[in-house]
Tab-separated table of C-alpha atoms in Angstrom:
chain	number	residue	atom	x	y	z
A	277	GLN	CA	86.809	18.254	39.233
A	278	VAL	CA	84.077	16.764	37.065
A	279	GLN	CA	83.054	13.247	38.009
A	280	LEU	CA	80.399	10.829	36.845
A	281	VAL	CA	80.424	7.617	38.864
A	282	GLU	CA	78.217	4.717	37.798
A	283	SER	CA	77.133	1.906	40.090
A	284	GLY	CA	74.607	-0.896	40.222
A	285	GLY	CA	75.902	-3.185	37.510
A	286	GLY	CA	76.350	-6.901	37.960
A	287	LEU	CA	75.283	-10.346	36.887
A	288	VAL	CA	71.564	-11.018	36.497
A	289	GLN	CA	69.512	-13.827	34.976
A	290	PRO	CA	67.398	-13.257	31.867
A	291	GLY	CA	64.111	-11.651	32.839
A	292	GLY	CA	65.648	-10.005	35.870
A	293	SER	CA	66.067	-6.361	36.795
A	294	LEU	CA	68.844	-3.963	37.712
A	295	ARG	CA	68.941	-0.292	38.566
A	296	LEU	CA	71.988	1.675	37.544
A	297	SER	CA	72.886	4.918	39.269
A	298	CYS	CA	75.188	7.718	38.197
A	299	ALA	CA	76.416	10.257	40.731
A	300	ALA	CA	77.504	13.586	39.262
A	301	SER	CA	79.782	16.198	40.784
A	302	GLY	CA	81.955	19.108	39.729
A	303	PHE	CA	79.435	20.769	37.400
A	304	THR	CA	75.926	22.260	37.523
A	305	PHE	CA	73.932	19.086	37.093
A	306	GLY	CA	70.617	20.786	36.361
A	307	TYR	CA	72.020	22.441	33.224
A	308	TYR	CA	72.879	19.130	31.588
A	309	ALA	CA	70.886	16.582	29.667
A	310	MET	CA	71.837	13.108	30.848
A	311	ARG	CA	72.245	9.990	28.778
A	312	TRP	CA	73.013	6.338	29.225
A	313	TYR	CA	75.072	4.585	26.580
A	314	ARG	CA	76.211	0.986	26.352
A	315	GLN	CA	78.948	-0.871	24.556
A	316	ALA	CA	78.961	-4.613	24.028
A	317	PRO	CA	82.152	-6.514	23.157
A	318	GLY	CA	83.093	-5.981	19.521
A	319	LYS	CA	80.341	-3.425	18.974
A	320	GLU	CA	80.148	0.350	18.807
A	321	ARG	CA	78.901	2.381	21.731
A	322	GLU	CA	75.162	3.024	21.375
A	323	LEU	CA	72.796	5.499	22.942
A	324	VAL	CA	70.281	3.808	25.225
A	325	ALA	CA	68.284	6.614	26.848
A	326	THR	CA	68.202	10.395	27.238
A	327	ILE	CA	66.542	12.661	29.788
A	328	THR	CA	66.328	16.434	29.506
A	329	THR	CA	67.486	18.881	32.176
A	330	THR	CA	64.194	18.947	34.058
A	331	GLY	CA	63.214	15.378	33.288
A	332	GLY	CA	60.295	16.563	31.204
A	333	SER	CA	61.278	14.550	28.156
A	334	ARG	CA	62.778	11.070	27.871
A	335	THR	CA	63.711	9.094	24.795
A	336	TYR	CA	64.809	5.502	24.356
A	337	ALA	CA	66.498	3.327	21.794
A	338	ASP	CA	64.095	0.892	20.153
A	339	PRO	CA	65.678	-2.266	21.697
A	340	VAL	CA	64.968	-1.049	25.240
A	341	LYS	CA	61.619	0.718	24.848
A	342	GLY	CA	59.080	-0.525	27.344
A	343	ARG	CA	61.756	-2.236	29.452
A	344	PHE	CA	64.126	0.550	30.575
A	345	THR	CA	63.286	3.795	32.367
A	346	ILE	CA	65.618	6.759	32.784
A	347	SER	CA	65.049	9.212	35.632
A	348	ARG	CA	66.930	11.908	37.495
A	349	ASP	CA	67.003	13.623	40.878
A	350	ASN	CA	68.372	17.137	40.440
A	351	ALA	CA	68.426	17.735	44.196
A	352	LYS	CA	70.822	14.830	44.650
A	353	ASN	CA	72.732	15.079	41.338
A	354	LEU	CA	71.761	11.552	40.405
A	355	VAL	CA	70.533	9.869	37.255
A	356	TYR	CA	69.138	6.348	37.147
A	357	LEU	CA	68.463	3.639	34.618
A	358	GLN	CA	65.888	1.084	35.716
A	359	MET	CA	66.277	-2.018	33.562
A	360	ASN	CA	63.540	-4.670	33.601
A	361	SER	CA	62.981	-7.854	31.611
A	362	LEU	CA	66.678	-8.034	30.879
A	363	LYS	CA	67.896	-10.078	27.931
A	364	PRO	CA	71.307	-11.561	27.151
A	365	GLU	CA	71.689	-8.985	24.385
A	366	ASP	CA	71.577	-6.247	27.033
A	367	THR	CA	74.995	-7.424	28.221
A	368	ALA	CA	77.390	-4.485	27.899
A	369	VAL	CA	79.331	-1.845	29.755
A	370	TYR	CA	76.901	0.967	30.554
A	371	TYR	CA	78.161	4.549	30.577
A	372	CYS	CA	76.687	7.701	32.031
A	373	ASN	CA	77.043	10.852	29.898
A	374	ALA	CA	76.337	14.519	30.595
A	375	VAL	CA	75.875	17.033	27.781
A	376	GLY	CA	75.248	20.736	28.108
A	377	GLY	CA	76.362	23.762	30.016
A	378	PHE	CA	77.510	27.023	28.485
A	379	GLY	CA	80.362	25.388	26.621
A	380	ASN	CA	78.249	22.491	25.363
A	381	ASN	CA	80.420	20.230	27.464
A	382	ASN	CA	80.442	16.452	27.215
A	383	TYR	CA	81.396	14.344	30.226
A	384	TRP	CA	81.649	10.574	30.625
A	385	GLY	CA	81.723	8.123	33.484
A	386	GLN	CA	84.003	5.105	33.678
A	387	GLY	CA	81.248	2.584	33.014
A	388	THR	CA	79.655	-0.296	34.874
A	389	GLN	CA	79.400	-3.868	33.594
A	390	VAL	CA	75.989	-5.470	33.153
A	391	THR	CA	75.939	-9.179	32.343
A	392	VAL	CA	72.690	-11.003	31.619
A	393	SER	CA	73.207	-14.735	31.690
A	394	SER	CA	71.770	-17.905	33.148
């Protein structure tokens, strides 16, 4: 059974930091690119960051460049999103996504809420 389970969300003050984690199971993690998306109330889901299968390449959406870092641990089937200098506009539900495999599969987690507010 494929599972992506996010954790690490919560309430943080502007300028603060959070680290999100996503634990993967039920598929060959190392064959999948991993992404973090987010969706704010009333807005479409947007891609935040992508990391390739080996972690050799990472890309970021312009609003988070220089503040967020995506990483992965293929030995532990984990992907992370380190979020620094958080802003109120970063408030959203953050989703972990896996893309790849022989069938070009696409898997989603259930999301974790991040709220940036004073």
